[in-house]
PDB file of C-alpha atoms in Angstrom:
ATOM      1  CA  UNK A1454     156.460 -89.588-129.722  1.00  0.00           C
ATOM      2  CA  UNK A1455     155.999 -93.271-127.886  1.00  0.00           C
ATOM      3  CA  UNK A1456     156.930 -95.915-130.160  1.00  0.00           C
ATOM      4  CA  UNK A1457     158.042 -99.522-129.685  1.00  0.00           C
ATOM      5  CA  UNK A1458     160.421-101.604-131.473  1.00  0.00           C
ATOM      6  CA  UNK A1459     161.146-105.825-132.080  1.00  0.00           C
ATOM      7  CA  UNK A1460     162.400-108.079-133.702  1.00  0.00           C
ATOM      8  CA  UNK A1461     160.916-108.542-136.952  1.00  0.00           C
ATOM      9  CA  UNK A1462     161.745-111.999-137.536  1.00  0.00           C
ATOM     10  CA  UNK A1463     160.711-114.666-138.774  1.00  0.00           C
ATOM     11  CA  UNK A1464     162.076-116.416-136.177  1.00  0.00           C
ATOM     12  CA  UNK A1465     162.115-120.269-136.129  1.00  0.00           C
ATOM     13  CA  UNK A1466     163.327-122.354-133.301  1.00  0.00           C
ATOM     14  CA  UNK A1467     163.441-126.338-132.658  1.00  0.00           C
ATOM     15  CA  UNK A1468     161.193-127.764-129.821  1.00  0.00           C
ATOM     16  CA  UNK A1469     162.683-126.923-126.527  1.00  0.00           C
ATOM     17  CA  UNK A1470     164.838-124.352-128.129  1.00  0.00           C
ATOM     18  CA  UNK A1471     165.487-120.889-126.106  1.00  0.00           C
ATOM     19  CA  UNK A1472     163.496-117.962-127.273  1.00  0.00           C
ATOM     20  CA  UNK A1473     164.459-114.521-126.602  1.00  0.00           C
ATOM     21  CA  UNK A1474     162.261-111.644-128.589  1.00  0.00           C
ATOM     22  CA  UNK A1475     163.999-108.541-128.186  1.00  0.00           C
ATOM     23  CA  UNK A1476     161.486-105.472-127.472  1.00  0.00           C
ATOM     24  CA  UNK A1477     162.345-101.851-127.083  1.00  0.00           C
ATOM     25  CA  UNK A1478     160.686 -98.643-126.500  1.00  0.00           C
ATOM     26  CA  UNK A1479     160.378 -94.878-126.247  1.00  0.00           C
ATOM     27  CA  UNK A1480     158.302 -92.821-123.873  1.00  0.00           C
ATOM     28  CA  UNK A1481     158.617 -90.802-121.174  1.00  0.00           C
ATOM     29  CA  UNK A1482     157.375 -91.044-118.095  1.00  0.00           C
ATOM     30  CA  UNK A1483     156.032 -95.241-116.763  1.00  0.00           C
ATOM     31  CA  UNK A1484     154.272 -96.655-119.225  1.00  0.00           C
ATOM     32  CA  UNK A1485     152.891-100.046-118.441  1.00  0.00           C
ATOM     33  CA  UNK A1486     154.356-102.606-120.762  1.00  0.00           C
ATOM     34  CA  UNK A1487     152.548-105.607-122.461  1.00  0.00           C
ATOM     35  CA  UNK A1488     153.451-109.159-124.983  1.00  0.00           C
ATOM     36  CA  UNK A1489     150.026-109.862-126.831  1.00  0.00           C
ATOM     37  CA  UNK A1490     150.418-113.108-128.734  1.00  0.00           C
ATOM     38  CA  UNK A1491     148.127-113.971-131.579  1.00  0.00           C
ATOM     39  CA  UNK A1492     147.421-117.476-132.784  1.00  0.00           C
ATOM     40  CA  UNK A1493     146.765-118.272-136.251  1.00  0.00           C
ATOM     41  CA  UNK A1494     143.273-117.248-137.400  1.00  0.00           C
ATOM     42  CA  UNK A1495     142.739-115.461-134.081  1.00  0.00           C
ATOM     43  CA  UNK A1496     142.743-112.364-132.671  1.00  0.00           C
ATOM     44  CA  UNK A1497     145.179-111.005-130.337  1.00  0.00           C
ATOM     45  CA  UNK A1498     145.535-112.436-126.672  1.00  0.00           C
ATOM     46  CA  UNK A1499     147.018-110.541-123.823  1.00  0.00           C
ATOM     47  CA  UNK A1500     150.006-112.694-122.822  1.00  0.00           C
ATOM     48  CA  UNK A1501     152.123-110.711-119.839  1.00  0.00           C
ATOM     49  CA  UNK A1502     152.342-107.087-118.599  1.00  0.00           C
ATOM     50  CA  UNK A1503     154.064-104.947-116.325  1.00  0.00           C
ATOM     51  CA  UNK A1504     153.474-101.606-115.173  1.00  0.00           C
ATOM     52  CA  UNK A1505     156.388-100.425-113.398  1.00  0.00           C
ATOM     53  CA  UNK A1506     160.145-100.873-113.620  1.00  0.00           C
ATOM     54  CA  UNK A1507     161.828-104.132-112.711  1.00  0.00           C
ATOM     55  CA  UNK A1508     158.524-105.880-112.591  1.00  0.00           C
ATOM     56  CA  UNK A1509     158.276-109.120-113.629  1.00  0.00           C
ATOM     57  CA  UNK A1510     155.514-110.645-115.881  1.00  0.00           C
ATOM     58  CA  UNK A1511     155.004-114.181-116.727  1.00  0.00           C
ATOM     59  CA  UNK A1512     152.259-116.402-118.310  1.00  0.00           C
ATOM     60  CA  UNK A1513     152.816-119.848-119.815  1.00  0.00           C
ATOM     61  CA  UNK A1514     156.391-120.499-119.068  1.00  0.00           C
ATOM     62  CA  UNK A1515     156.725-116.640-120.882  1.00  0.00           C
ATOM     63  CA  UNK A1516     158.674-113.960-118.961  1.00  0.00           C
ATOM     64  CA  UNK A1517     159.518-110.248-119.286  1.00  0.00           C
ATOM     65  CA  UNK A1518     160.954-107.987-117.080  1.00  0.00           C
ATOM     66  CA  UNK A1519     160.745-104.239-117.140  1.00  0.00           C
ATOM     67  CA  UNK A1520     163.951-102.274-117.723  1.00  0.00           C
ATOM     68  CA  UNK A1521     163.766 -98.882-117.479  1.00  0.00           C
ATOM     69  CA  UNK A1522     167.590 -98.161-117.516  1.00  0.00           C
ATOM     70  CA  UNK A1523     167.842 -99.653-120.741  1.00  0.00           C
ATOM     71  CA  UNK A1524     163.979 -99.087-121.886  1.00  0.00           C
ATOM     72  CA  UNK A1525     163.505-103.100-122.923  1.00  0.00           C
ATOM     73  CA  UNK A1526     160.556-105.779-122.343  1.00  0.00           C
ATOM     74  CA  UNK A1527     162.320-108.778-123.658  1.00  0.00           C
ATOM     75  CA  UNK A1528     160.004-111.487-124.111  1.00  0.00           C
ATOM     76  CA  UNK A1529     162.403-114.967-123.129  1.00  0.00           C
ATOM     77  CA  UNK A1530     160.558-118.659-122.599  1.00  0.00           C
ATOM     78  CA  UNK A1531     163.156-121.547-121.636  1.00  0.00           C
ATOM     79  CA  UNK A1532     161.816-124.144-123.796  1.00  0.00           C
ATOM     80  CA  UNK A1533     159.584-123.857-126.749  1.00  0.00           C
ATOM     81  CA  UNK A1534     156.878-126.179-127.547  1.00  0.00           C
ATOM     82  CA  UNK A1535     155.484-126.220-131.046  1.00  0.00           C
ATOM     83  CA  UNK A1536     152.269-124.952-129.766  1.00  0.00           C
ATOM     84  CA  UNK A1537     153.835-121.626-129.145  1.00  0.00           C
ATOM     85  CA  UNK A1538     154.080-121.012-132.728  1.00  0.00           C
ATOM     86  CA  UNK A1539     152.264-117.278-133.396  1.00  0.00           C
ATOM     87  CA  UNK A1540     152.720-113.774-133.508  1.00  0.00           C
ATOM     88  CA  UNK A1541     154.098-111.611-131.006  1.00  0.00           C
ATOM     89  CA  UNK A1542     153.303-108.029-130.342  1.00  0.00           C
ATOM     90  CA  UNK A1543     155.066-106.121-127.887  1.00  0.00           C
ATOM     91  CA  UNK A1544     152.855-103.046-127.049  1.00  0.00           C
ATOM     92  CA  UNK A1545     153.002-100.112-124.372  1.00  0.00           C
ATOM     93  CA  UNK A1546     150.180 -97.537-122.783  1.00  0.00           C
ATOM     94  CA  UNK A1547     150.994 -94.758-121.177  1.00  0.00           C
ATOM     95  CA  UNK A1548     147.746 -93.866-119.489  1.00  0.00           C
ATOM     96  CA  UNK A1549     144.195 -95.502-119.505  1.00  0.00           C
ATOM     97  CA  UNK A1550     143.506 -92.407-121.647  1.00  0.00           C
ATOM     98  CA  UNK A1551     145.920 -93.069-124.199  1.00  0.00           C
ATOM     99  CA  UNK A1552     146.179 -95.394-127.653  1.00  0.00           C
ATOM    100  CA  UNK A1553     148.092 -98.247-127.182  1.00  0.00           C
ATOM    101  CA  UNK A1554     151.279 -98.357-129.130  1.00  0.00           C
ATOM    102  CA  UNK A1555     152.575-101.667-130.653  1.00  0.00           C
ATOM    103  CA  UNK A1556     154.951-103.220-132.182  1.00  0.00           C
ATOM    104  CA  UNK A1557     155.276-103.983-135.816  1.00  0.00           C
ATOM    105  CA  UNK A1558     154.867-108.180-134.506  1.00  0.00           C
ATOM    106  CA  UNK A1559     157.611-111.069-134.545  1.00  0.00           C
ATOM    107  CA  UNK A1560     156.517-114.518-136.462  1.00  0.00           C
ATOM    108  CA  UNK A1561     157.751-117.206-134.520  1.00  0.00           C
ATOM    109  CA  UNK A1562     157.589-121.239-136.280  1.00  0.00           C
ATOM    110  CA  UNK A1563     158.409-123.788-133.805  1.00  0.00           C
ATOM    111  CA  UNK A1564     159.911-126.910-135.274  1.00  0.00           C
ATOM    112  CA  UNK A1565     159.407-130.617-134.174  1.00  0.00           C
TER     113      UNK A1565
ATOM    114  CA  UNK B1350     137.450-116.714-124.699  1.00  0.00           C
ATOM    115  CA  UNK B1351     138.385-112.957-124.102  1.00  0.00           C
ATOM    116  CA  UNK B1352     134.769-111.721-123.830  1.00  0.00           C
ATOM    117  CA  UNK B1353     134.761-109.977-127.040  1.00  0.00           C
ATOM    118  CA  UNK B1354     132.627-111.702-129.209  1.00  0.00           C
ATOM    119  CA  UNK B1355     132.679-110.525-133.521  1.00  0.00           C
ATOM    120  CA  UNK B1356     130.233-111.675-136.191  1.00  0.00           C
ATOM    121  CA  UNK B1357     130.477-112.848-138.856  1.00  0.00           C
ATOM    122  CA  UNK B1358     134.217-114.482-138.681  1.00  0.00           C
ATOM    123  CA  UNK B1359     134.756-114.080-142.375  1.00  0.00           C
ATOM    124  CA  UNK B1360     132.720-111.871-145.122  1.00  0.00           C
ATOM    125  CA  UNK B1361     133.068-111.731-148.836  1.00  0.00           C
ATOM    126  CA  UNK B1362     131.432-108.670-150.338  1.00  0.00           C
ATOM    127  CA  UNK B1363     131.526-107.035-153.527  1.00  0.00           C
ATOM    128  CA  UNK B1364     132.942-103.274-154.028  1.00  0.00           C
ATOM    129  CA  UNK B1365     129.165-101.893-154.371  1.00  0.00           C
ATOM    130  CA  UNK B1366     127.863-103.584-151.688  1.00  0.00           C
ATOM    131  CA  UNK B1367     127.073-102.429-147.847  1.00  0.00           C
ATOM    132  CA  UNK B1368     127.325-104.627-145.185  1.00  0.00           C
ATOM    133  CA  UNK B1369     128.038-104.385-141.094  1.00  0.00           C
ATOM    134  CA  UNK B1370     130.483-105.924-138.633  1.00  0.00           C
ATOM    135  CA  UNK B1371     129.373-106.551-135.079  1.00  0.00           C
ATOM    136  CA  UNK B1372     131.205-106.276-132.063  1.00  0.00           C
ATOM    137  CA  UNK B1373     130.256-107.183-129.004  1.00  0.00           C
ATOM    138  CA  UNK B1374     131.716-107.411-124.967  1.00  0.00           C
ATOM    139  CA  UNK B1375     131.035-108.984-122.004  1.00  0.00           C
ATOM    140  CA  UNK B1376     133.343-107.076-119.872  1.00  0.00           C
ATOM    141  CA  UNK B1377     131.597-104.213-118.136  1.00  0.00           C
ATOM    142  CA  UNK B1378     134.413-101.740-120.544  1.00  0.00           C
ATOM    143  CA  UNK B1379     133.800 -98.280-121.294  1.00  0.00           C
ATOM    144  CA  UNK B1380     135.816 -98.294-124.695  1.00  0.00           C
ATOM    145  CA  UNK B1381     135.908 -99.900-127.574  1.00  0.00           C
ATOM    146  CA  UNK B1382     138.179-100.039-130.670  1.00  0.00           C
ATOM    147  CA  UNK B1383     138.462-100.898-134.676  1.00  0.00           C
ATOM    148  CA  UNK B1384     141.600-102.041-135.869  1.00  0.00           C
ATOM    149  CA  UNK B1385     142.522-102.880-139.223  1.00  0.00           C
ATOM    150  CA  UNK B1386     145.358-105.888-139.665  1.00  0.00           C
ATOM    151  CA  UNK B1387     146.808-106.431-143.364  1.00  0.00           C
ATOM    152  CA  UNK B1388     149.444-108.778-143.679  1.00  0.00           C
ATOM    153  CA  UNK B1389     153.081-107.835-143.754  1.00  0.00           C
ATOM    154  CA  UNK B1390     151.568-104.247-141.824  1.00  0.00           C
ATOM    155  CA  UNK B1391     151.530-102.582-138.495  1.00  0.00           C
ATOM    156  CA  UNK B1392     148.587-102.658-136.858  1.00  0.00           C
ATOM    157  CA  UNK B1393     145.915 -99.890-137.602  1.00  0.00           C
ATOM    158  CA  UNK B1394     144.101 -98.012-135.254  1.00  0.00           C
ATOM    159  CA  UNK B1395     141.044 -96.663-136.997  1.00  0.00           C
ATOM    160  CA  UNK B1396     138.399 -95.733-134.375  1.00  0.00           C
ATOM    161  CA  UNK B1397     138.064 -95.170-130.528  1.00  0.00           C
ATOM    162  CA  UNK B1398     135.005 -94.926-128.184  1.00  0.00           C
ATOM    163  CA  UNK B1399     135.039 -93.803-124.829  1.00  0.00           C
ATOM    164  CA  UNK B1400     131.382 -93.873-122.877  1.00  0.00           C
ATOM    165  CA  UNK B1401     129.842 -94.182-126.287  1.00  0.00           C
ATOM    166  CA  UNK B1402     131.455 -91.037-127.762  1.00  0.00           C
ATOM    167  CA  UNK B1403     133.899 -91.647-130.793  1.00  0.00           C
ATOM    168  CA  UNK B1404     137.412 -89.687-129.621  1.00  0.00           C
ATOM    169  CA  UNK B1405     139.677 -91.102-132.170  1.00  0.00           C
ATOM    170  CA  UNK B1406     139.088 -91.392-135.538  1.00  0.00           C
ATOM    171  CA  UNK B1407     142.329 -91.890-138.001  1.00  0.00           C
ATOM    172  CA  UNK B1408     142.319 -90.526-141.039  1.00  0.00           C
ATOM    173  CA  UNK B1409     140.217 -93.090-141.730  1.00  0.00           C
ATOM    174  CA  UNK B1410     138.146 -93.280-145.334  1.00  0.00           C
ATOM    175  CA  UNK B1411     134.325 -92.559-145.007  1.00  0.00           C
ATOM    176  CA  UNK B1412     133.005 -95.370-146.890  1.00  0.00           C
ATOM    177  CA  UNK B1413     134.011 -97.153-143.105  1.00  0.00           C
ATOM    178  CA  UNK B1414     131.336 -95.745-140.901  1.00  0.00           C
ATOM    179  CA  UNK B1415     131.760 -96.579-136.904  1.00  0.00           C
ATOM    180  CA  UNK B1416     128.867 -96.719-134.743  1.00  0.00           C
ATOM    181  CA  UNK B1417     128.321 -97.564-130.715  1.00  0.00           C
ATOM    182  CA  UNK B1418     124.907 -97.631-129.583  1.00  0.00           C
ATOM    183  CA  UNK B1419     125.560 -98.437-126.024  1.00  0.00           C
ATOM    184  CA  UNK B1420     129.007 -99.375-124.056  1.00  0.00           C
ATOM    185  CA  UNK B1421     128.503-103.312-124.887  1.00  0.00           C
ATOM    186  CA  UNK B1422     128.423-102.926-129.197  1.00  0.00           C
ATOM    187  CA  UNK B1423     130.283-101.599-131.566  1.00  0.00           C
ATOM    188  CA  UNK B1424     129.616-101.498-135.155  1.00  0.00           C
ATOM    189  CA  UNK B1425     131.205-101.074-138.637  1.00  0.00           C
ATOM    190  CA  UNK B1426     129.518-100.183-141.389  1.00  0.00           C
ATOM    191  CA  UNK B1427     131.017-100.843-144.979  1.00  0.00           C
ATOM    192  CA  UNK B1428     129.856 -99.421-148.183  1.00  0.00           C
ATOM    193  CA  UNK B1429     131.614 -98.974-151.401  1.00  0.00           C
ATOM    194  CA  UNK B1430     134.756-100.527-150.404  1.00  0.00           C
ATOM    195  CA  UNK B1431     137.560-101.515-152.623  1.00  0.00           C
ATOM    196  CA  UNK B1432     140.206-104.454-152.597  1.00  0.00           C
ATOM    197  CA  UNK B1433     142.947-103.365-150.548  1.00  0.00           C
ATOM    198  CA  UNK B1434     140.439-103.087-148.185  1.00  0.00           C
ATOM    199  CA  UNK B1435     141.006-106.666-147.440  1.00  0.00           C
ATOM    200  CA  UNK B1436     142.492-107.415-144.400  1.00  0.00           C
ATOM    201  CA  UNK B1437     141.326-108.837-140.652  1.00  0.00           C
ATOM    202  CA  UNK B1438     138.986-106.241-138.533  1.00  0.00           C
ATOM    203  CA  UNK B1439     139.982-106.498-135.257  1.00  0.00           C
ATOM    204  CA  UNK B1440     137.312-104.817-132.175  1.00  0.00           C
ATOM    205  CA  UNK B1441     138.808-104.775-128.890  1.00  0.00           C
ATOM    206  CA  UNK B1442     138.024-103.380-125.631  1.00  0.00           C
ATOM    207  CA  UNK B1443     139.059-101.730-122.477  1.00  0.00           C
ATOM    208  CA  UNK B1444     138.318 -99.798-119.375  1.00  0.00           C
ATOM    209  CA  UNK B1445     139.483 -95.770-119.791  1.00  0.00           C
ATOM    210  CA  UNK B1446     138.664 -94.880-116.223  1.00  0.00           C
ATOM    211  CA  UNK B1447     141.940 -94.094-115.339  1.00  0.00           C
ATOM    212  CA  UNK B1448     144.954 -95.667-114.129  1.00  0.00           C
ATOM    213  CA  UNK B1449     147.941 -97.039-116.783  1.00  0.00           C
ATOM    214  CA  UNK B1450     147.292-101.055-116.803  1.00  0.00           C
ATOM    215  CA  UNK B1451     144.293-101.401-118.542  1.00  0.00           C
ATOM    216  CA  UNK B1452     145.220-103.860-121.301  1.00  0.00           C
ATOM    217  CA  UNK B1453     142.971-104.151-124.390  1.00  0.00           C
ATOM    218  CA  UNK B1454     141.047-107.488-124.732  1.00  0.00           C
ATOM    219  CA  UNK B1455     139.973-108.596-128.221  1.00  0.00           C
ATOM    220  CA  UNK B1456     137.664-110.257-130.600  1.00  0.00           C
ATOM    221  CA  UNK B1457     138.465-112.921-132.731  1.00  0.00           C
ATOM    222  CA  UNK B1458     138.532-110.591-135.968  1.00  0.00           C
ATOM    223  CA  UNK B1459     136.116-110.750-138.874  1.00  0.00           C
ATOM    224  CA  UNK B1460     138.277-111.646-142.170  1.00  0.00           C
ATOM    225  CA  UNK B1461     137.204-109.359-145.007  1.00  0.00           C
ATOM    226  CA  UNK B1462     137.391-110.273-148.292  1.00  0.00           C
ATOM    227  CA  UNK B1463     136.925-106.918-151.288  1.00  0.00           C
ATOM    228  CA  UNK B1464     136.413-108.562-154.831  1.00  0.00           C
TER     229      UNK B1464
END
């Protein structure tokens, strides 16, 4: 069946630290690809997509490309600001008709 | 703002009680969705509706009792519910009219508290 795997973390990074959350999945077939982020005491907030190979999403300074040789959405951000401190789901859908599958969620603190 | 709206934000209720969390979007989407979020868990899908119709329902217990009067609200009804109950309620919503991008947009959650 589809699944998705990450990094379960915590993860805790200094200010302007690189972050790299590793994502992976199963499917077959294109699914599209998603990072939702969730703030504390929030609900969960679409941060990038992609919904074909070697596409490219990016929101905030966040980026993920689509790999469908090696089946990975790595969510990667140059320089962490303590802001970006939440919870990160990576997720994938295969068609409008179908669940979306996510991620179990990686904690990340950022440090001053 | 995502457009899904949930009331109330947080609710403490008693195991014989019955009470009702509201969902509601502004997005024009024809489906809706209860998820269930309890700390160190997975997400939990509990219930889908597509134009109105419930198409998913997961194993979930009966004293939770979905309803969607039209394509804008969602409800969940609660009676009879016990403490590990507790967790965050999560509604979200999407359009299911085909196509593979359409992301799910969600509420702020409704915190539930079973004593």
């Amino acid at each position: 069946g589809n699944s998705v795997t990450q990094m379960e973390g915590p993860v805790t990074l200094s200010e302007e630290a690189f972050l790299t959350i590793n994502c992976t999945y199963t499917a077959t077939g294109y699914p599209s690809l998603f990072w939702y982020v969730q703030y504390p005491g929030e609900g969960l907030q679409l941060l990038l997509k992609a919904t074909k190979a070697d596409d490219k999403g990016s929101n905030k300074g966040f980026e993920a490309t689509y790999r469908k040789e090696t089946t990975s959405f790595h969510l990667e951000k140059g320089s962490v600001q303590v802001s970006d401190s939440a919870v990160y789901f990576c997720a994938l859908r295969k068609t409008s008709y179908d669940k979306v599958i996510f991620g179990p969620g990686t904690s990340l603190s950022v440090i001053p | 703002e995502t457009g899904v709206t949930q009331t109330p934000r947080h609710l403490v209720m008693g195991m014989t009680n019955k009470k009702s969390l509201k969902c509601e979007q502004h997005l024009g989407h024809n489906a809706m969705y209860w998820y269930k979020q309890s700390a160190k868990k997975p997400l939990e899908l509990m219930f889908v509706y597509s134009l109105e119709e419930r198409v998913e329902n997961n194993s979930v217990p009966s004293r939770f009792s979905p309803e969607c009067p039209n394509s804008s609200h969602l409800f969940l009804h609660l009676h009879t519910l016990q403490p590990e109950d507790s967790a965050l309620y999560l509604c979200a919503s999407s359009q299911s009219t085909g196509g593979s991008s359409y992301e799910q947009y969600f509420g702020p959650g409704t915190r539930l508290t079973v004593t």
